[in-house]
Coordinates of C-alpha atoms in Angstrom, one line a residue:
X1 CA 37.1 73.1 48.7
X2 CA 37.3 75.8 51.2
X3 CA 37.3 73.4 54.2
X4 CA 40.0 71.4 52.6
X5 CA 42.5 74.6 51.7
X6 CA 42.0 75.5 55.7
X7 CA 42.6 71.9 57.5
X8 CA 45.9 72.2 54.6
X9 CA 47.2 74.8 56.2
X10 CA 46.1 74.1 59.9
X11 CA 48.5 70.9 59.5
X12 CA 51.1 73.2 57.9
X13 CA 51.2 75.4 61.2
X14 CA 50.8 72.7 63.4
X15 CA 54.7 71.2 62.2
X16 CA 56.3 74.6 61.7
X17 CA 54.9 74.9 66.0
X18 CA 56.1 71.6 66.8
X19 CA 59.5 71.8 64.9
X20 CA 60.0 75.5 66.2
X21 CA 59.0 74.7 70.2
X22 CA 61.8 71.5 69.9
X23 CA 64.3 74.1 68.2
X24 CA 63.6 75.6 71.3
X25 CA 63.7 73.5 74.0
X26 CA 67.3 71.9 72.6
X27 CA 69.2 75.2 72.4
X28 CA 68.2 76.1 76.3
X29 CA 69.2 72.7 77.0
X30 CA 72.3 73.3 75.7
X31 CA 72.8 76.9 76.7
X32 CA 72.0 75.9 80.0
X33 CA 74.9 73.3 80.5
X34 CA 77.4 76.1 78.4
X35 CA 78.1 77.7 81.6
X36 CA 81.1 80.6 80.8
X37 CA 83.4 82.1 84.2
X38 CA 85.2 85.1 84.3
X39 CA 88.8 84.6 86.1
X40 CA 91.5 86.3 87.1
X41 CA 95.6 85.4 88.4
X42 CA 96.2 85.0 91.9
X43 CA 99.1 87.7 91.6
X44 CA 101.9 89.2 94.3
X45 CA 100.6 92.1 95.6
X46 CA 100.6 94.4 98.0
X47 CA 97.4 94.7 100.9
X48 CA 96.9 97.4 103.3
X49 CA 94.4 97.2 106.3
X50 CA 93.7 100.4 107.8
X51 CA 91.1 101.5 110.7
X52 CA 88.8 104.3 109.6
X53 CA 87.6 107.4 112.3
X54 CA 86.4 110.5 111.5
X55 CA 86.9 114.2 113.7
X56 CA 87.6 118.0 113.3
X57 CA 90.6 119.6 112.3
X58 CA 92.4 121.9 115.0
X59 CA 95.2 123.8 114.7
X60 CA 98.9 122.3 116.0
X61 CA 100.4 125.5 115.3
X62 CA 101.9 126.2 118.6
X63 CA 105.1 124.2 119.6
X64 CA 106.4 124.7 123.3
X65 CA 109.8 124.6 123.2
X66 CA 111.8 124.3 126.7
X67 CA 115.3 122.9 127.9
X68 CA 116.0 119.6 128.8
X69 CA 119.5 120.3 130.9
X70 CA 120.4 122.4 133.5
X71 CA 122.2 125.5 133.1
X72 CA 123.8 129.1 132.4
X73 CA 121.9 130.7 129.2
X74 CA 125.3 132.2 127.3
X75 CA 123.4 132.2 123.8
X76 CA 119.8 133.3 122.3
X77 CA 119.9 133.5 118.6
X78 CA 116.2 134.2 117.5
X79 CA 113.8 137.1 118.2
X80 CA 110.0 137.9 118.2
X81 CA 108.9 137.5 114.4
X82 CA 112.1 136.3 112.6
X83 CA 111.2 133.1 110.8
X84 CA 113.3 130.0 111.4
X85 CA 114.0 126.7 109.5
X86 CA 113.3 123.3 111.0
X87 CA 116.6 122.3 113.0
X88 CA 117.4 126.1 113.5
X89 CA 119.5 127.1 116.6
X90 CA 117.1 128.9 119.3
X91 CA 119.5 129.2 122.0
X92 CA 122.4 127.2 124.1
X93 CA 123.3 126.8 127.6
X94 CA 126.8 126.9 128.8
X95 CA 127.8 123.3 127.9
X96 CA 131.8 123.4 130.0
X97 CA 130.4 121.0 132.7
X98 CA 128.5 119.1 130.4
X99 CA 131.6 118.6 128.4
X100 CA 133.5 118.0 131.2
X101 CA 130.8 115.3 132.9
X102 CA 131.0 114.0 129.3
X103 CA 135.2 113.3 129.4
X104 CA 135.0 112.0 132.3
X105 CA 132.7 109.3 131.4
X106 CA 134.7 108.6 128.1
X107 CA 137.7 108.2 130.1
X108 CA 135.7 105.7 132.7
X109 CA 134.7 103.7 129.4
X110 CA 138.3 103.7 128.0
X111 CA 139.9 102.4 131.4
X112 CA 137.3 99.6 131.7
X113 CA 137.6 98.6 128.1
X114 CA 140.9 98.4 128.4
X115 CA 140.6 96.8 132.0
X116 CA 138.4 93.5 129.9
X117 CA 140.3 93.4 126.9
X118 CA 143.4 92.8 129.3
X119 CA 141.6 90.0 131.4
X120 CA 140.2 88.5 128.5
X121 CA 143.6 88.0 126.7
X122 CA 145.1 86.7 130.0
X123 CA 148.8 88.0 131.1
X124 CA 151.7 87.4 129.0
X125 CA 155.2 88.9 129.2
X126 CA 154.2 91.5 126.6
X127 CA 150.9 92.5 128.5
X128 CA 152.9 92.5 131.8
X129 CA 155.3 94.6 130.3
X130 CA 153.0 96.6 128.8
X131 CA 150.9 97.2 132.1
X132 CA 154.2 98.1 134.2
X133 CA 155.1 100.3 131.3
X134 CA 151.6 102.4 132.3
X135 CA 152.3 102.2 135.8
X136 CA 155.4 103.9 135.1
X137 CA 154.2 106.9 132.6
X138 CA 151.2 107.2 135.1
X139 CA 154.0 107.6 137.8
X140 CA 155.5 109.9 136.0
X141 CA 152.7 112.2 135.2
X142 CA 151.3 112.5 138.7
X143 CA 154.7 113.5 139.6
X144 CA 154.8 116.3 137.3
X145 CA 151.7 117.2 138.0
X146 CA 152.1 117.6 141.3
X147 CA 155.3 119.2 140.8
X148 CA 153.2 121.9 138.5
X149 CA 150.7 121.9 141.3
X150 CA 153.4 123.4 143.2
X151 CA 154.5 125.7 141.4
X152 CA 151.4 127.1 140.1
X153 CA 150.5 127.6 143.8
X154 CA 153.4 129.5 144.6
X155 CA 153.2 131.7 141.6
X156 CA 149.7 132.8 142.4
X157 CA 150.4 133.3 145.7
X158 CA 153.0 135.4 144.8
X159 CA 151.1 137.3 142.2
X160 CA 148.3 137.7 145.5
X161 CA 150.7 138.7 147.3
X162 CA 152.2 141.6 145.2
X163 CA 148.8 142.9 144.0
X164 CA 148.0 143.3 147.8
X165 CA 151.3 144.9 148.3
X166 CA 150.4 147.4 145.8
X167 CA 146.9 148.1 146.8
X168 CA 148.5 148.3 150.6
X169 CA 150.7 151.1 149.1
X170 CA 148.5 152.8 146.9
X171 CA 144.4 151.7 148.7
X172 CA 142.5 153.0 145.4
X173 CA 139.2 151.4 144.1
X174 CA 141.4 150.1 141.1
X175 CA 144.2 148.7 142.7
X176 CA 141.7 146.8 145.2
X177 CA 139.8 145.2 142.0
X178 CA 143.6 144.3 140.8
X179 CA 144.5 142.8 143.9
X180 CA 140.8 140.7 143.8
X181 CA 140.9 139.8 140.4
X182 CA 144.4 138.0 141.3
X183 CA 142.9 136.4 144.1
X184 CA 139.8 134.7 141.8
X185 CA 142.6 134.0 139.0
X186 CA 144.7 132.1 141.2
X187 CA 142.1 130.0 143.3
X188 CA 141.1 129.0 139.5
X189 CA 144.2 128.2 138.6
X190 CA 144.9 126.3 141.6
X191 CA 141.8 124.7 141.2
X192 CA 142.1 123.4 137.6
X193 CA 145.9 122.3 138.9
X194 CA 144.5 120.3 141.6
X195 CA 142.1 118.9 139.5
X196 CA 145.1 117.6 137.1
X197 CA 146.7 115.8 140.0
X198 CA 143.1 114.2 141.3
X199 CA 142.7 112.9 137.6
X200 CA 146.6 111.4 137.6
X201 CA 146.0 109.7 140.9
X202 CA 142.9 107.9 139.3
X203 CA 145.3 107.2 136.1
X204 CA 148.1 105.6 138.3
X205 CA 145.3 104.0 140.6
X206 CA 144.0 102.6 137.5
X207 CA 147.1 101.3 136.4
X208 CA 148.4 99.8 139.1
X209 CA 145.1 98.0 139.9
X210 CA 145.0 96.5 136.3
X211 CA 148.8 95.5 136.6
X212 CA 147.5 93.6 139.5
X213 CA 145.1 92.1 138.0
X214 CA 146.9 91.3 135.4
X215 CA 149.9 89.6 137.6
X216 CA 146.8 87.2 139.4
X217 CA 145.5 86.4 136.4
X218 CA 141.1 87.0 136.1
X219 CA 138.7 84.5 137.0
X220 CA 135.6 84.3 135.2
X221 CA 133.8 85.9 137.6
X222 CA 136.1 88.8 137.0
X223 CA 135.8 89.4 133.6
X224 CA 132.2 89.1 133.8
X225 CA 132.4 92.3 136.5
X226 CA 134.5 93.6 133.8
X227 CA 132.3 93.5 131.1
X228 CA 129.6 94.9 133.6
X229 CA 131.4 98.0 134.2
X230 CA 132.1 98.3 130.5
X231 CA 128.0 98.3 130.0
X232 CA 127.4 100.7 133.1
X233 CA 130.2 103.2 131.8
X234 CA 129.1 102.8 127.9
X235 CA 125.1 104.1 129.6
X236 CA 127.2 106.9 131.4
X237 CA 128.8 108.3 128.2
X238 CA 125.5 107.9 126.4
X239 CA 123.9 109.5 129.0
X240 CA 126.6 112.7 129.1
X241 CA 126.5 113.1 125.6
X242 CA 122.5 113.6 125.4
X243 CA 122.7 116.0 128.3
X244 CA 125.3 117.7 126.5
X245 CA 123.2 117.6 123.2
X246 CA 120.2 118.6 125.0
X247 CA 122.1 122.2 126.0
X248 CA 121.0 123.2 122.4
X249 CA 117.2 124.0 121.5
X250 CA 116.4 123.6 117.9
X251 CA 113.9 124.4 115.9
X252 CA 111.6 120.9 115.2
X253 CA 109.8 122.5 112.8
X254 CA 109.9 125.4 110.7
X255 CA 107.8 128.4 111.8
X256 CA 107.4 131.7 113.2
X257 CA 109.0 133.1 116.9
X258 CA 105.9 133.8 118.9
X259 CA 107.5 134.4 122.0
X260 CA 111.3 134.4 123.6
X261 CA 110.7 133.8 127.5
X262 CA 114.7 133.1 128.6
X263 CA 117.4 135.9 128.6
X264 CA 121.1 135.9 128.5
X265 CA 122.7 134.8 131.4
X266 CA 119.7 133.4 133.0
X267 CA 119.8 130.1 135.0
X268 CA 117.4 127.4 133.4
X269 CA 116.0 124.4 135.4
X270 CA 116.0 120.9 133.3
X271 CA 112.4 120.4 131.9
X272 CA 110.9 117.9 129.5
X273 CA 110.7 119.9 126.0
X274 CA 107.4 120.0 124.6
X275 CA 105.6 120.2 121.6
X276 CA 101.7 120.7 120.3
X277 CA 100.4 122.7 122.8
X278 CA 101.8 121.4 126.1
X279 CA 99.8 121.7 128.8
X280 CA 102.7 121.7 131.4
X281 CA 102.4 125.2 133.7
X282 CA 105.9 125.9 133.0
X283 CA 106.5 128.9 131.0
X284 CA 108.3 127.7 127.9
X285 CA 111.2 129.1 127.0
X286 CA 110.8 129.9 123.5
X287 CA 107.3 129.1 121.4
X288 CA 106.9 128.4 117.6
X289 CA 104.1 129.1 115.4
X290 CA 103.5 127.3 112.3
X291 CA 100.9 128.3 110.3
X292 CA 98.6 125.9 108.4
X293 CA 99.5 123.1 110.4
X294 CA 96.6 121.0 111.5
X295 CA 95.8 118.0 113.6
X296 CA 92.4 115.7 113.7
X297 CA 91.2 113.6 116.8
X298 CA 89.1 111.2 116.6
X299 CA 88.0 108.1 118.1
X300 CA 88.5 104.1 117.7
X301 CA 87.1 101.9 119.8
X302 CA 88.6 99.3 122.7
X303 CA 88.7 96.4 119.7
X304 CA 91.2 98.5 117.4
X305 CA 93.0 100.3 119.8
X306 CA 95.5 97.8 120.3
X307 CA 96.7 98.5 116.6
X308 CA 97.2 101.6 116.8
X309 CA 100.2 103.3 117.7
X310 CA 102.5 106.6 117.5
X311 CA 104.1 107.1 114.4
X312 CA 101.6 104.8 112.1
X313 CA 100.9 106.7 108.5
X314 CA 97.4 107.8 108.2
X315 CA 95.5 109.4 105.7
X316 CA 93.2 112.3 106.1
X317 CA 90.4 113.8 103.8
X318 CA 89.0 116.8 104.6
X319 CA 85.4 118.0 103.8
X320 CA 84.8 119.2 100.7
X321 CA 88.0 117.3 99.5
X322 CA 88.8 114.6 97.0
X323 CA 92.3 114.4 98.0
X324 CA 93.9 112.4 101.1
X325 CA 96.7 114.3 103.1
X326 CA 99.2 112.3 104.5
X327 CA 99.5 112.3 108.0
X328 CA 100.9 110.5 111.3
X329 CA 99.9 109.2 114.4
X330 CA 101.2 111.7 117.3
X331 CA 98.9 110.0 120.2
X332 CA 96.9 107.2 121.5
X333 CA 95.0 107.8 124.8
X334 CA 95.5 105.7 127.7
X335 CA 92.7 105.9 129.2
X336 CA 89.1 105.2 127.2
X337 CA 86.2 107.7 126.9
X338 CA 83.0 105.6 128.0
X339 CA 79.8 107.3 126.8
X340 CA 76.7 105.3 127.1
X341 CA 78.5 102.0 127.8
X342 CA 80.5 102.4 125.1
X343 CA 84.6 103.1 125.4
X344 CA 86.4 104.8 123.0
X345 CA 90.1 105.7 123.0
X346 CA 90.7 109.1 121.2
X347 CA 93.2 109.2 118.9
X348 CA 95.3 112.5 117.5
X349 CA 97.0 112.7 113.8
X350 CA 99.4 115.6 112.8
X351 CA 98.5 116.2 108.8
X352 CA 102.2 116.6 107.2
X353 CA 103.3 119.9 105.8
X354 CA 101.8 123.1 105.9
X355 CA 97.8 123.4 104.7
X356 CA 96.7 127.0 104.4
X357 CA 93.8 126.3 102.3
X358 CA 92.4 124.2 105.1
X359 CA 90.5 125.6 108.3
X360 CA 89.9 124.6 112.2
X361 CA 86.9 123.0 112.8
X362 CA 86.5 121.2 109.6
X363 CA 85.4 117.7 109.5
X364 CA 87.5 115.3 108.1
X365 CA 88.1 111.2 107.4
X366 CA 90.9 109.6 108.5
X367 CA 92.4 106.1 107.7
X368 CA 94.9 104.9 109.9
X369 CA 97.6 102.1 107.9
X370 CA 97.6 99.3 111.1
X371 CA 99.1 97.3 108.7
X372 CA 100.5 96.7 105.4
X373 CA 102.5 93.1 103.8
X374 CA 104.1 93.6 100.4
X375 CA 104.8 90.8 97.4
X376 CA 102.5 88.4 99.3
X377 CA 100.4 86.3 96.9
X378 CA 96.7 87.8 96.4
X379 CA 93.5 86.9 95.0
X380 CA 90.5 90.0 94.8
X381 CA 88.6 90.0 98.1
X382 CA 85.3 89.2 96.2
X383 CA 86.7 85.4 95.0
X384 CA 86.8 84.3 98.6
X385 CA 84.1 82.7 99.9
X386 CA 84.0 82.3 104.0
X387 CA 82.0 79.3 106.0
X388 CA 81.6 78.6 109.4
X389 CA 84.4 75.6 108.4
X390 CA 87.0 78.4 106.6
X391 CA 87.5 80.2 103.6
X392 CA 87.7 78.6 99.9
X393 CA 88.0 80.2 96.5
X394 CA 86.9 78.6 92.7
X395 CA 89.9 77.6 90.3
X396 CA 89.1 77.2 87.1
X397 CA 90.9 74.0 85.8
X398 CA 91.1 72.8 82.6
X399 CA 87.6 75.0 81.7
X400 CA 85.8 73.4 84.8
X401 CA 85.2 75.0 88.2
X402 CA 87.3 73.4 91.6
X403 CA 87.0 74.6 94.8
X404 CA 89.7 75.0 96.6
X405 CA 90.1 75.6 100.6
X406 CA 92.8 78.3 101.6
X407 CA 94.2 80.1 104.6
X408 CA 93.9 83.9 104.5
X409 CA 96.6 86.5 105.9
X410 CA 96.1 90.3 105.5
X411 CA 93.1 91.7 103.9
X412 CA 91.5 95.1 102.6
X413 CA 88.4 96.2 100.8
X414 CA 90.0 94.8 97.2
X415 CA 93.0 92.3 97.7
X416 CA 93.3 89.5 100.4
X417 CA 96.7 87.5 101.2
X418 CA 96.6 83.6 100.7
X419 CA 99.1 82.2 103.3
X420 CA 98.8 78.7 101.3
X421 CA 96.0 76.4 99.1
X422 CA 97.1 78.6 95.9
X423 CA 100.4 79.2 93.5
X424 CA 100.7 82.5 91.7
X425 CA 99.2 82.1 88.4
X426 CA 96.0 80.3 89.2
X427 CA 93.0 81.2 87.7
X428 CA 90.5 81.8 90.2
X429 CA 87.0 82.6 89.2
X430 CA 85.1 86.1 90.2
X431 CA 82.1 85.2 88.3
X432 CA 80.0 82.9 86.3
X433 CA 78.9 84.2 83.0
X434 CA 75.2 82.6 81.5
X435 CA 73.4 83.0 78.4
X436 CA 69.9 84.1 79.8
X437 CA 68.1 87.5 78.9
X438 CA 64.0 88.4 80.5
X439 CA 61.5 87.6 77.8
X440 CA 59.0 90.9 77.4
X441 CA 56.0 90.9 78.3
X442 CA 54.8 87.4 79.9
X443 CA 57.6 87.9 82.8
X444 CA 58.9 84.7 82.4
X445 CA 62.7 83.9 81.2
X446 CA 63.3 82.5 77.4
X447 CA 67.0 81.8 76.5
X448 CA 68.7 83.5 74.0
X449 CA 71.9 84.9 72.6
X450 CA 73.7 86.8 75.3
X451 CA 74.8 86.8 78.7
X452 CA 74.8 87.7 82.6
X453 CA 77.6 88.3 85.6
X454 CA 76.6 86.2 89.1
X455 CA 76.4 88.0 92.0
X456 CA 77.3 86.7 95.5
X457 CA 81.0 86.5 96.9
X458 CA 82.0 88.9 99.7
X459 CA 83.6 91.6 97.9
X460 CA 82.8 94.6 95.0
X461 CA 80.2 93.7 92.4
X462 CA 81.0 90.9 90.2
X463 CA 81.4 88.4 93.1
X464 CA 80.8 84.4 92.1
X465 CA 77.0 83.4 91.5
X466 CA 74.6 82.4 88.8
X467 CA 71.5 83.6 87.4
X468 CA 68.9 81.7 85.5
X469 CA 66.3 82.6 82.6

């Protein structure tokens, strides 16, 4: 009886096994061919590729200030110490010949404008008119300014005359300096009379020479000349009006007067201004301090440094720091630094604003923006997958995976630019998603309720791939 109860319930186990291990076997079949993706939108966006280096901060707190024209010092507005504001007055130069140059060269531009515009239009009785009409009033002025020439010679040789008269009669120190002081006044004022009969001539010697144009009529060849002169004289007036700006140093930045090396009245050379520390011998004229203003080199090497240049945004994390400071590119060596075979272009970056919590010779992390495209169409970096025959991403379409080839633009550590092979709003997958979990003990996989992210792709964690139980 007790051999009979047993085989009973041997038989009983042996179905429960059998119908448990097909239980089994159906469900991983199944949960094997249930594959789930995660997805995201291919989305505009914004990608920013930037080249990293690393250096030591050093302080760019001295500017060297110097003039850029030629000239008599008549002003000097700051001291040693006194605190000025970025575009600040420092000092002038005596800007009456500058100006003068500068007229001059106006006038020039207005004679051969007018000169083109009256060979381009071609002569008519209005603009023949017209052009003896200038001749005339041109006449006319030299005459009366020769006439005023004239007189104004005479007067101040009278007024000579009579102050050497007096100092004859009377030879004190005081009378002599009377009779001198006439003698400078009127060569000036002969001088600046004569000068307004030179300038008349060239007014009536422009005038008549564009009545005669006008009367002959311009050939192409003419009015090409024309518009020639126009260019050179529009270069001159350019030219005059930056030497004439240049007669004024200002402040660039806003600091501290460390030193004042020019004094009133003093002739100054023309010198290229400089800034950060020049290394020119020249003394500088005036020198600015700016305290907590800082600057990292560092290096890049002869693949990058053709993406680099002045003026580029950078962003620079000092040691210690979880917080960029934004920063630009002031220079990009020439010439490479070769250590050990190896070339190397240093590169400089002037941190914006003023960083008194910061100190020289700390290291620091820079990341230069080389480049940066806006509202461009962008998929996460880790959903491209690159071959030695391109790059392609996975779309999932109607719940099953496609792969898709693409071209690439721009791309960072997160976002890369699809140039074409995608439309904004497809779902591209970044992972597939399985149902396996470890079994314990026997360290073999079992399937059961739950789930798993692939690894692979080429970007942050979560990139395409499948694991299996």
């Amino acid at each position: 009886m007790r051999r009979f109860v047993t085989r009973r319930f041997l038989i009983a186990y042996a179905i429960i096994a059998a119908l448990v291990g097909t239980g089994a076997f159906m469900w991983a079949r199944q949960g094997a061919a249930a594959a789930q993706y995660r997805t995201t939108t291919a989305t505009l966006g914004t990608v920013t590729q930037s080249i990293s280096m690393s250096g030591n901060l050093a302080s760019a707190a001295e500017t060297d200030l110097n003039f850029s024209s030629s000239g008599k010092l008549n002003a000097v507005k700051v001291q040693v110490g006194q605190t000025v504001s970025a575009g600040q007055m420092l000092a002038s130069l005596d800007g009456t010949s500058l100006r003068g140059a500068l007229t001059a060269a106006q006038a020039s531009l207005a004679s051969a404008q007018a000169r083109l515009s009256l060979d381009e239009a071609g002569t008519t009785p209005s603009t023949l008119a017209s052009a003896e009409a200038q001749v005339s009033s041109a006449n006319v002025t030299l005459q009366n300014d020769e006439t005023a020439y004239n007189d104004t010679v005479a007067a101040n040789a009278q007024a000579v005359a009579q102050a050497k008269d007096t100092y004859g009669a009377s030879p004190t120190q005081q009378n002599y300096d009377a009779w001198q002081a006439a003698v400078t006044r009127g060569q000036q004022s002969d001088d600046q009379a004569a000068g307004q009969v030179r300038s008349a001539r060239v007014q009536l010697q422009n005038a008549q020479a564009a009545r005669s144009a006008l009367e002959a009529g311009a050939t192409s060849q003419q009015i090409q000349m024309d518009q020639s002169q126009v260019q050179i004289d529009q270069v001159n007036v350019t030219t005059a009006q930056t030497a004439l700006n240049q007669a004024t140093l200002t402040a660039p930045v806003a600091g501290v007067v460390a030193a004042v090396n020019v004094t009133l009245g003093q002739q100054v050379g023309s010198t290229s201004s400089s800034s950060s520390s020049s290394s020119s011998s020249s003394t500088p004229a005036i020198v600015l301090l700016t305290p907590g203003l800082f600057e990292v080199t560092g290096s890049v090497s002869d693949a990058q440094v053709s993406q680099v240049a002045v003026e580029q945004q950078a962003q620079v994390v000092p040691a210690g720091s979880q917080q960029a400071i934004l920063g630009k590119v002031t220079s990009v060596a020439e010439e490479a630094t070769i250590s050990s075979g190896v070339a190397t272009f240093p590169v400089t970056v002037l941190l914006n604003g003023t960083n008194n919590s910061l100190r020289a010779g700390m290291s620091a992390s820079v990341s230069i923006v080389v480049n940066r495209v806006v509202q461009v169409l962008t998929v996460p970096t880790s959903a491209v997958h690159t071959t030695a025959t391109g790059s392609t991403v996975t779309l999932l379409v109607g719940g099953q995976p496609q792969t898709r080839t693409v071209t690439l633009g721009a791309t960072d550590s997160t976002r890369t630019q699809v140039l074409s092979g995608l439309n904004a709003g497809d779902q591209v997958v970044i992972a597939t998603i399985t149902s396996s979990v470890p079994s314990s003990g026997s360290g073999t996989g079992a399937r059961a309720f739950g789930g798993g992210f692939g690894g692979g792709g080429r970007g942050p964690a979560g990139g395409g791939g499948t694991t299996g139980g």
